[in-house]
Coordinates of C-alpha atoms and ligand atoms in Angstrom, one line a residue:
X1 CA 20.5 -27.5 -6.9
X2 CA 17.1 -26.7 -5.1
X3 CA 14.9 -24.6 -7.4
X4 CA 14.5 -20.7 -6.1
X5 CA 13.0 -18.1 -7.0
X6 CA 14.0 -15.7 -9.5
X7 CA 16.3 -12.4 -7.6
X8 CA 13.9 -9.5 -6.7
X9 CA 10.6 -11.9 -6.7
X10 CA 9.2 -12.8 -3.3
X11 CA 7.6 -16.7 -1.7
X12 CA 5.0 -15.6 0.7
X13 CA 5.0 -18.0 3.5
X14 CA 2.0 -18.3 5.7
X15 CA 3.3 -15.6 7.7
X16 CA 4.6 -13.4 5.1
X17 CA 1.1 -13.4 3.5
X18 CA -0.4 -12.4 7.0
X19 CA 2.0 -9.7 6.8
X20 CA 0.7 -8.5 3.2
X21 CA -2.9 -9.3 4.4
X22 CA -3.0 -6.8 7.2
X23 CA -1.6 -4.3 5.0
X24 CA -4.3 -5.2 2.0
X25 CA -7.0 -5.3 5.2
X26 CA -5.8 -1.6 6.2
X27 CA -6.0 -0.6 2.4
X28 CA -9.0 -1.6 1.6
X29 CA -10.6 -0.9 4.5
X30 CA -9.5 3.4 4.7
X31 CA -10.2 3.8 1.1
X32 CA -13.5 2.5 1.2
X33 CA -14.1 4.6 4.4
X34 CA -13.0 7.9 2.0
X35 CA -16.1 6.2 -0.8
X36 CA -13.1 4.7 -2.9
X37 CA -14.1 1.8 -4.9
X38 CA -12.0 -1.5 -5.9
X39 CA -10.9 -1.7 -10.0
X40 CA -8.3 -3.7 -11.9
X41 CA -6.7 -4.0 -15.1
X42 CA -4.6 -6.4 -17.2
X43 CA -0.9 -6.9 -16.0
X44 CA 0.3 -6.8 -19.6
X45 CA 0.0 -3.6 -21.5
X46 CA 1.3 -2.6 -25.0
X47 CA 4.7 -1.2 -24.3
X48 CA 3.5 1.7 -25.8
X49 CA 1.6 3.3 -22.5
X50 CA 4.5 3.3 -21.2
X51 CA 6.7 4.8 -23.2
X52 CA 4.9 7.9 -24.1
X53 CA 4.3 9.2 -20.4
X54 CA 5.9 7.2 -17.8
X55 CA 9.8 8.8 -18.0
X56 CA 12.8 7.7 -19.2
X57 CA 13.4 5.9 -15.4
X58 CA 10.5 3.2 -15.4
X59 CA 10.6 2.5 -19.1
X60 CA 14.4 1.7 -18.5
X61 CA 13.4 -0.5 -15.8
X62 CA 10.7 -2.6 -17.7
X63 CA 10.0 -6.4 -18.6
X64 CA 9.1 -6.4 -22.2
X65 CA 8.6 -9.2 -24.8
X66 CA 7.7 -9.6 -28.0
X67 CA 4.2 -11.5 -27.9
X68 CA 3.5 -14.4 -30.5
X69 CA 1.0 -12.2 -31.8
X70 CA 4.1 -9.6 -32.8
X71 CA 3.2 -6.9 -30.1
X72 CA 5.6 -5.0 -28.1
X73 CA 4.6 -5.7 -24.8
X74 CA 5.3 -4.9 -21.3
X75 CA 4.3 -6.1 -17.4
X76 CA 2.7 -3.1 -15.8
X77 CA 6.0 -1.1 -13.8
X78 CA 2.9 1.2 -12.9
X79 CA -1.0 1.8 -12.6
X80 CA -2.0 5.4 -13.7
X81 CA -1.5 4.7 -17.4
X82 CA -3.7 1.8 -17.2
X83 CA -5.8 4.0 -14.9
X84 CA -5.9 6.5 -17.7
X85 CA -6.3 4.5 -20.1
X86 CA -9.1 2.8 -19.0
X87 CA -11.3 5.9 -17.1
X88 CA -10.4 7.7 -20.7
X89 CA -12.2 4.6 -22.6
X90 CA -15.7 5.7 -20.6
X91 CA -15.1 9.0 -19.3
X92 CA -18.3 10.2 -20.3
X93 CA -20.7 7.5 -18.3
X94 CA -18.7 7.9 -15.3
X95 CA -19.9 10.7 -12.2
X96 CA -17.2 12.7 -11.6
X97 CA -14.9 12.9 -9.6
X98 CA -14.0 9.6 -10.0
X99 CA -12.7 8.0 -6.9
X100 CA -11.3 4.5 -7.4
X101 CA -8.7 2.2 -5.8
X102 CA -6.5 -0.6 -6.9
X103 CA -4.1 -3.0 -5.7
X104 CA -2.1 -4.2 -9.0
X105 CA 1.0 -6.1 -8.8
X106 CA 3.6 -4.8 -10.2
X107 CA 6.8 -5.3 -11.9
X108 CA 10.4 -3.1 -12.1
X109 CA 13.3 -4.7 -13.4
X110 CA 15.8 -2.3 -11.0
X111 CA 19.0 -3.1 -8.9
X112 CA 18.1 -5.1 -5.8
X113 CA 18.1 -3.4 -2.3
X114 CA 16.8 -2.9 0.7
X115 CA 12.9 -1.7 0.0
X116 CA 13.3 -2.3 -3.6
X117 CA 12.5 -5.1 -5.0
X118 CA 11.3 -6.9 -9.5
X119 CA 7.9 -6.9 -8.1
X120 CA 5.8 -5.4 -5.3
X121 CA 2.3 -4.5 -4.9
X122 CA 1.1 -1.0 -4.6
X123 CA -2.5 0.4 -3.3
X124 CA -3.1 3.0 -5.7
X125 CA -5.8 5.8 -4.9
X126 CA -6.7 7.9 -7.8
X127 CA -9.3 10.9 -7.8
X128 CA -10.3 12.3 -11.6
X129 CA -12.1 14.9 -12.5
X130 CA -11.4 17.3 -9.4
X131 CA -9.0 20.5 -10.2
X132 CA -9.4 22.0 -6.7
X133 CA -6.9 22.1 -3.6
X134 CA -9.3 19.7 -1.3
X135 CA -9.3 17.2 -3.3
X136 CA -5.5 17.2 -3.1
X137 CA -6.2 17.2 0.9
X138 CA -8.6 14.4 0.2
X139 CA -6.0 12.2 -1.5
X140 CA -2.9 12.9 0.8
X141 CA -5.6 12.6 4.4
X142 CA -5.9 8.8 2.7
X143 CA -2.5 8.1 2.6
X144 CA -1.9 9.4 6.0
X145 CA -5.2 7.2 7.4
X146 CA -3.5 3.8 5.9
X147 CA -0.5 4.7 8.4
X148 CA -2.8 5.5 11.5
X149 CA -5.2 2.2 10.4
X150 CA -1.7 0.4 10.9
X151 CA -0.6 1.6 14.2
X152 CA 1.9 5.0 13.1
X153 CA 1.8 8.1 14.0
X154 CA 3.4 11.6 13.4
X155 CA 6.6 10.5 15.0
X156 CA 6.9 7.7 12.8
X157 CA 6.1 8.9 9.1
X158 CA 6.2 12.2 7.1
X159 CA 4.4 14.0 4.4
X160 CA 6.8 15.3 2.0
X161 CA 4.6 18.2 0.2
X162 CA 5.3 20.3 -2.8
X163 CA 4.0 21.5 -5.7
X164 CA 5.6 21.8 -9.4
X165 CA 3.4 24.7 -10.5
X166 CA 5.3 26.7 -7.3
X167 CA 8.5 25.2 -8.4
X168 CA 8.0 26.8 -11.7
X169 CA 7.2 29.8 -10.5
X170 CA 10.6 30.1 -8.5
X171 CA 12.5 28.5 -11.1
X172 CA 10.9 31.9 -13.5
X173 CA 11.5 34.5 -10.6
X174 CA 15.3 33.2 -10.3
X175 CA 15.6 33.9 -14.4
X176 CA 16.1 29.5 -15.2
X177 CA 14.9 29.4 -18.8
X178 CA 11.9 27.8 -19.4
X179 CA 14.4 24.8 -21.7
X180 CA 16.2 24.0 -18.3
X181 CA 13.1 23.4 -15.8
X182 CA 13.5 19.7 -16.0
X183 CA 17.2 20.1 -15.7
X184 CA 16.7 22.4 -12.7
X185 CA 13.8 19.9 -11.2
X186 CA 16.6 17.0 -11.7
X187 CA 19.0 19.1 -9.1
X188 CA 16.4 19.3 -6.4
X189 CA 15.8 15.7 -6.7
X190 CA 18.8 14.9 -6.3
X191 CA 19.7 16.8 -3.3
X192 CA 21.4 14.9 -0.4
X193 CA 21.9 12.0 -2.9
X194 CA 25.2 10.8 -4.7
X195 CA 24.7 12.0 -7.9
X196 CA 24.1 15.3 -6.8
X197 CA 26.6 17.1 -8.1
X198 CA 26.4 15.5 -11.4
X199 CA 23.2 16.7 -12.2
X200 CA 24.3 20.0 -10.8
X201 CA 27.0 20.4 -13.3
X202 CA 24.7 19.4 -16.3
X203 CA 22.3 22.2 -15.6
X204 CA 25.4 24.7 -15.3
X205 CA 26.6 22.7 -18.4
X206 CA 23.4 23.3 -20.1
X207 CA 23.8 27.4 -19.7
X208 CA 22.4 28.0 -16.4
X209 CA 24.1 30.8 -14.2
X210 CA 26.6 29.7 -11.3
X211 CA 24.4 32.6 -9.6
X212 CA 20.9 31.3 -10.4
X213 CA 21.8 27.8 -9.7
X214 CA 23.3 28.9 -6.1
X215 CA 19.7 30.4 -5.4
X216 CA 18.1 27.3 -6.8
X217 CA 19.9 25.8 -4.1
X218 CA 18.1 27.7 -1.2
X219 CA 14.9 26.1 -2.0
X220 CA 16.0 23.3 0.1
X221 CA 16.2 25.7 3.3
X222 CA 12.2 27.0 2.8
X223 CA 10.0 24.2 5.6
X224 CA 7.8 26.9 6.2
X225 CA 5.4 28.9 4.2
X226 CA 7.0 32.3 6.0
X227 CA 10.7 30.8 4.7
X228 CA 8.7 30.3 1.2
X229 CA 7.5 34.6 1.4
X230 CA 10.8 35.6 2.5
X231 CA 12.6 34.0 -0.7
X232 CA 10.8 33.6 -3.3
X233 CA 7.7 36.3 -2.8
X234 CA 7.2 36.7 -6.6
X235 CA 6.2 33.1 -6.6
X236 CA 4.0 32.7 -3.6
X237 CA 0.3 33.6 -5.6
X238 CA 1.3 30.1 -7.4
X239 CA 1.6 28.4 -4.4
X240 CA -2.2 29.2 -3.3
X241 CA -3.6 25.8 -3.9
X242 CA -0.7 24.3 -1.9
X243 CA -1.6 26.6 0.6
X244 CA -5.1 25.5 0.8
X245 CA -4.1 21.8 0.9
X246 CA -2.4 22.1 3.8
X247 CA -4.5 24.2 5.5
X248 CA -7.3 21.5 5.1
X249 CA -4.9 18.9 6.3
X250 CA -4.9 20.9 9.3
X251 CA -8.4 21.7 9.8
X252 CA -8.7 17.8 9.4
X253 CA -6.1 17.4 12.4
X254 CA -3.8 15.9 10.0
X255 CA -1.3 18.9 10.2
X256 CA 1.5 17.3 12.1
X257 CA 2.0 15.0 9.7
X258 CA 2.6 17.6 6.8
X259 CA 6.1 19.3 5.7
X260 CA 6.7 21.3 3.2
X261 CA 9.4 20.3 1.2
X262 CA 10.4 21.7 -1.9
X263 CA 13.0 19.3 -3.1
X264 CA 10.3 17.0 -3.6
X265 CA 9.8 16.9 -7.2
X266 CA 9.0 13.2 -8.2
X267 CA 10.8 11.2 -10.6
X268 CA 7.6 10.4 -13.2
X269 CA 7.1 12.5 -16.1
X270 CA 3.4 13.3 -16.0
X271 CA 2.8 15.4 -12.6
X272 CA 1.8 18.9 -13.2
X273 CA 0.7 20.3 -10.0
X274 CA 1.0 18.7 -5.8
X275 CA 3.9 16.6 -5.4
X276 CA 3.6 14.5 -2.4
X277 CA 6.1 11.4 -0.8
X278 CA 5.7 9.4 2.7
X279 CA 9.0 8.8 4.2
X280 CA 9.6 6.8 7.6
X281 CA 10.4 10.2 10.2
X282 CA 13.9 8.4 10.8
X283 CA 15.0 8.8 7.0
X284 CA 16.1 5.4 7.0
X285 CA 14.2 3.7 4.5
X286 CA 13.3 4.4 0.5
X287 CA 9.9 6.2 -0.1
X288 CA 6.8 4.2 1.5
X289 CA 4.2 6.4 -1.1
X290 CA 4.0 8.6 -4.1
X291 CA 1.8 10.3 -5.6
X292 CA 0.7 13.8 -7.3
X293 CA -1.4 15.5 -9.6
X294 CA -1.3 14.8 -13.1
X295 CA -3.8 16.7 -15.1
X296 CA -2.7 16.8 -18.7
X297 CA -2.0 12.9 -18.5
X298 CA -5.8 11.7 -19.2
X299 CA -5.9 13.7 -22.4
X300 CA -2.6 12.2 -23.6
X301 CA -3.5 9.3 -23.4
X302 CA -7.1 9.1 -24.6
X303 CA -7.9 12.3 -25.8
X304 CA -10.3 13.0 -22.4
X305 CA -9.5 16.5 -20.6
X306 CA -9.9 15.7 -17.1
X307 CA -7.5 16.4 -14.3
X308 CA -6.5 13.5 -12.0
X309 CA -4.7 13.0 -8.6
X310 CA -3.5 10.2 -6.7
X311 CA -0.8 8.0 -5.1
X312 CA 0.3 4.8 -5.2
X313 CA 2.1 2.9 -1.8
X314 CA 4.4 0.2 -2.1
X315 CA 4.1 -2.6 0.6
X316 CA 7.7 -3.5 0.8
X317 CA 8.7 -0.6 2.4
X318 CA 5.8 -0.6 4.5
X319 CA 6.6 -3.7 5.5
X320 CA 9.8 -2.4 6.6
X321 CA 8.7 0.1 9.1
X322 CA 5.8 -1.9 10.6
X323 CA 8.6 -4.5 11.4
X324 CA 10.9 -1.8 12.4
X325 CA 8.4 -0.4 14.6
X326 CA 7.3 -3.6 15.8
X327 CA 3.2 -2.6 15.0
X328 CA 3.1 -6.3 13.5
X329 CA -0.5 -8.5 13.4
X330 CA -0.7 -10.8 16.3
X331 CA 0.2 -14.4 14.4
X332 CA -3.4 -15.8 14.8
X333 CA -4.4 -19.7 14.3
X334 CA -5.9 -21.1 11.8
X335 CA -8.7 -22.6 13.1
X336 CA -10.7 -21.5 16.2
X337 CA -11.9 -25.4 17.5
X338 CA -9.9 -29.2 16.7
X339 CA -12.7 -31.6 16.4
X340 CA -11.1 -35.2 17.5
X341 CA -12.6 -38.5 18.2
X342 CA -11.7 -40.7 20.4
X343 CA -11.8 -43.7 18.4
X344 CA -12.4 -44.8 14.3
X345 CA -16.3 -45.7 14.9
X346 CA -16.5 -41.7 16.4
X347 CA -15.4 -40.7 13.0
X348 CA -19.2 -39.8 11.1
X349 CA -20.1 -38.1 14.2
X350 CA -16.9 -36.0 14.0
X351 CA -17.6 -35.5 10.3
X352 CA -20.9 -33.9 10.9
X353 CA -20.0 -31.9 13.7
X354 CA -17.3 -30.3 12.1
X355 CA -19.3 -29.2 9.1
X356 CA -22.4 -27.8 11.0
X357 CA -19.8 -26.0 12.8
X358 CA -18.0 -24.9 9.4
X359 CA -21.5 -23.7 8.4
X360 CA -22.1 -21.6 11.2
X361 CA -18.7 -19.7 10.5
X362 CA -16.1 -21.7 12.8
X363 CA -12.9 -22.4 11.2
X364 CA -12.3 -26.2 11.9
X365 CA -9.6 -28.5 11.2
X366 CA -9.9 -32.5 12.5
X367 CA -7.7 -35.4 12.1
X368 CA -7.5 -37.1 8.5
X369 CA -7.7 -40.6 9.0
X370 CA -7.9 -42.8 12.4
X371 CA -5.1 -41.8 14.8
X372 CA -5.2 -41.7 18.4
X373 CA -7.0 -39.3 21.1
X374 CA -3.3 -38.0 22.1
X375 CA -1.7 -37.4 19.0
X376 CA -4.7 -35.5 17.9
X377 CA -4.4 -33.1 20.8
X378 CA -0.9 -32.8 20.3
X379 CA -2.0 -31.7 16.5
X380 CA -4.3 -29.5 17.7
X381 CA -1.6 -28.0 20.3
X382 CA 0.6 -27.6 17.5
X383 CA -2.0 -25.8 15.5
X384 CA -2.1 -22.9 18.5
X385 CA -5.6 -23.6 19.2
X386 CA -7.3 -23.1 22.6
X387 CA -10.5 -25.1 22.1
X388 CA -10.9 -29.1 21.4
X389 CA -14.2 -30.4 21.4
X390 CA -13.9 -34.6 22.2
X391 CA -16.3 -36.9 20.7
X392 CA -16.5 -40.7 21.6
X393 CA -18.9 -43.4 23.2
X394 CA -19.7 -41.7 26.6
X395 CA -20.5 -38.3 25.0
X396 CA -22.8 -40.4 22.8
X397 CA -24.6 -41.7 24.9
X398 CA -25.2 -38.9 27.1
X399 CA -26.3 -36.8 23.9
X400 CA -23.0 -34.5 25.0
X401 CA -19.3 -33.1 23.3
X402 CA -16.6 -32.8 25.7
X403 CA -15.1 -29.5 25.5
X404 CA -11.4 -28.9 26.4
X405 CA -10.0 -25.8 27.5
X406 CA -6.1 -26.5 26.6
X407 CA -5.6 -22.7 27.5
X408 CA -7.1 -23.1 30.8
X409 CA -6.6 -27.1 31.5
X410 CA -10.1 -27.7 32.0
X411 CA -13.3 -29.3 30.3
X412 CA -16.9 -30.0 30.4
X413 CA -19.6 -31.3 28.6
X414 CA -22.2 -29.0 26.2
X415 CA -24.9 -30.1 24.7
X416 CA -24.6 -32.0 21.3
X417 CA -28.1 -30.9 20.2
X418 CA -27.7 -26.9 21.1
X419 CA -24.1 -26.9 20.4
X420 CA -23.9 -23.8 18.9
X421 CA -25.6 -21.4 21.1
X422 CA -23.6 -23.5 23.7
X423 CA -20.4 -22.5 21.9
X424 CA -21.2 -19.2 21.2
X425 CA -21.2 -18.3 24.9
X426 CA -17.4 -19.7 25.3
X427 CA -16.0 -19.5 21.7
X428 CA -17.5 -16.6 18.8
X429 CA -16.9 -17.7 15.7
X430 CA -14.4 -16.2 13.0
X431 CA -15.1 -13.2 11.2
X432 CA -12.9 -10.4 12.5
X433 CA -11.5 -7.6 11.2
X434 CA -7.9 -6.9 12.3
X435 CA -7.8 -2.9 11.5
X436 CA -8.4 -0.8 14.2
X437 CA -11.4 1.6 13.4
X438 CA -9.2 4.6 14.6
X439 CA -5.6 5.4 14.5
X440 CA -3.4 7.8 16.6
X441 CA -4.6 11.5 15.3
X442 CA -3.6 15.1 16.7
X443 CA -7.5 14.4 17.8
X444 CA -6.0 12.3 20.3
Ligands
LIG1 P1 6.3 5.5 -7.7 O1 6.9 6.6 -6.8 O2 7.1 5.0 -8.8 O3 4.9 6.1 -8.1 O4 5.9 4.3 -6.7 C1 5.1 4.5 -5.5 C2 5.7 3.7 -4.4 O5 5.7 2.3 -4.8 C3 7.1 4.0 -3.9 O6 7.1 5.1 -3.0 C4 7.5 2.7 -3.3 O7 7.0 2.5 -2.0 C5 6.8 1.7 -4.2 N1 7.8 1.1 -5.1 C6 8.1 1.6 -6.4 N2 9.0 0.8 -7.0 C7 9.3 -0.2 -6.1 C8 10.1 -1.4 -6.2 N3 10.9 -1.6 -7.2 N4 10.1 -2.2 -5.1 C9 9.4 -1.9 -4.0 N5 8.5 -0.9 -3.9 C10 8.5 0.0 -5.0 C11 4.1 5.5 -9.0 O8 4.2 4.3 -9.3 C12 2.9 6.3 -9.5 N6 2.2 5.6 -10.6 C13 2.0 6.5 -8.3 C14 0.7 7.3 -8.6 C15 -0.6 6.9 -8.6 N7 0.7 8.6 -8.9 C16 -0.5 9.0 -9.1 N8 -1.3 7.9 -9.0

């Protein structure tokens, strides 16, 4: 029996990890373009952070061990506590707001399915220290970027808005007591899902009206703000920052990509305010991001009173829809030039040709060991690269490299001396970046 690896843990092939690396490119590169900057933490926390804050789903779902030490610890299912944790540590030396980015691997012990996997890794954007409605815009226009960096638009992903400061303020104008609001924000979670009904009953079970649960139910008919005045107008002076979020989503031309949906409500304990997810437009797939405000959670954990937004996007479900929408990276070579010579006593030359090329950025592989002029080219063939540059006796002499075209079936000689302006003209060397500067936008 061939070793494999454990259920729910991924190998990343070369092409896999080109995959993950053209989502990490697109990451990095749009939060940094919003001033985000790159942190980390440990992947092993005290079990503790979690159990406090996260909810009872994640902490059912976590690895934990006893270390040899004696600690109760656990891999990290999620970032904010760590995030809280550690901004709490030196809240006072840091310029608010705070606008930081991660990419933490993660790990979930849940039941294996499509877009769910034991680990994955998930960009997480965080912004502490801002209580206003733009900087909820701020943290919802990044997640929207990352899709438009990687080729979707409107049609392809949604915004799933809402806000659980305007949920409690219709769960209050329906008459839901106070006790049952988690109860009651468990039923809208669960609409359109199995256990539906379930979690229905247990809020009626609980001592909820028949009649105030019925109304509860309308909630999932409001998409517009207009719907949201006509049923609920007691609670629309709660909604105000909502209102203003997506009303600077729209001045930032980022409107199409916004509903509101009130039956988000987000399974994690700690959010207190905008509740947002990105789902692929077809409903087809699991969330691709989530992500909120969660202003009470910094002071939890270390005592610092600062409120806090952000999101954190998985990249297995990500994954998903690029390959569905087939906005894959181009499968690139390796190398951009096969140095081969044409026989043993060429091999020094090849040597040092290859490594002044290496220094001035060209990504070269040559053959290890002596082998013959054709099964080198057939190497570099194999390799997908265009360019071979041919060293041997006659390009000695003439102070020349013989460079092959395998694209175009031709060749001729450059300079040995100059080769690297030479080169430069035909082939530039590596360094690109495969994220497109700008996406599709309602700017066009
Ligand atoms: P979450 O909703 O638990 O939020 O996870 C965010 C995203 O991570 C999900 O939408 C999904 O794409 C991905 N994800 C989660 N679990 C798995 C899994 N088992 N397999 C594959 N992908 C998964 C959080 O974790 C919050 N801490 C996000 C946050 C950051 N809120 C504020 N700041």
């Amino acid at each position: 029996m061939q070793p494999k690896a454990l259920p729910g843990f991924r190998d990343f092939y070369p092409e896999d990890f080109a995959l993950r690396a053209h989502i990490f490119d697109a990451w990095r590169t749009v939060a940094r373009r919003y001033g985000f900057e790159e942190w980390d933490g440990p992947p092993l926390e005290s079990l503790e952070l979690y159990t406090q804050k996260s909810g009872e789903e994640i902490v059912g779902q976590l690895y934990t061990f006893i270390d040899k030490g004696g600690r109760e610890v656990a891999l990290r299912p999620e970032m904010t506590p760590t995030l809280a944790r550690v901004v709490a540590a030196r809240a006072n030396g840091l310029k608010k707001p705070i606008r930081w980015f991660s990419i933490p691997q993660l790990f979930r012990y849940e039941r294996q399915q499509r877009g769910r996997l034991r680990e994955h890794f998930q960009l997480n954007c965080d912004l502490i220290g801002e209580p206003g409605p733009l900087g909820d815009a701020e943290i919802i226009a990044l997640a929207i970027d990352v899709m438009r960096a990687l080729g979707l638009s409107s049609s392809d992903v949604r915004v799933r808005l809402s806000d659980r400061r305007l949920l409690g303020g219709i769960l209050r104008e329906i008459g839901i007591a106070e006790a049952l609001h988690p109860l009651a924000y468990q039923v809208l979670d669960k609409v359109g899902r199995s256990d539906y009904l379930g979690r229905r009953q247990a809020l009626c079970d609980a001592g909820a009206l028949e009649a105030h649960v019925s109304r509860l139910e309308q909630v999932r008919e409001i998409r517009v703000w207009a719907d949201l005045e006509a049923a609920f107008p007691g609670a629309v002076s709660v909604g105000q920052p909502l209102a203003e979020t997506i009303a600077a989503l729209t001045a930032m031309g980022l409107g199409e990509f916004v509903d509101l949906d009130l039956t988000i409500v987000r399974g994690l304990a700690y959010y207190t305010g905008t509740v947002f997810e990105l789902f692929d437009a077809a409903k087809t797939l699991r969330a691709i991001c989530g992500g909120g405000r969660y202003d009470n959670l910094l002071n939890a954990i270390g005592g610092t009173d600062l409120p806090a937004l952000g999101f954190g996007m998985g990249d297995v479900v990500l994954g998903e829809l690029l390959r569905d929408r087939r906005v894959l990276p181009p499968l690139l070579p390796a190398i951009d030039l096969f140095v081969a010579g044409v026989d043993p006593t060429d091999f020094s030359d090849v040597l040092a040709l290859a490594h002044e090329l290496r220094d001035a950025n060209y990504r070269i592989e040559y053959g290890l060991g002596s082998q013959p002029l054709g099964k080198l080219l057939k190497l570099a063939d194999a390799r997908g690269v265009r360019f071979v540059l041919v060293l041997g006796e006659t390009e000695r002499q003439s102070g020349q490299v013989m460079l092959k075209d395998l694209g175009a079936k031709s060749q001729h000689m450059i300079p040995r001396s100059a080769i690297v302006s030479a080169l430069a003209r035909v082939v530039p060397p590596a360094a690109r970046s495969l994220v497109p500067v700008h996406g599709p936008s309602s700017h066009g």
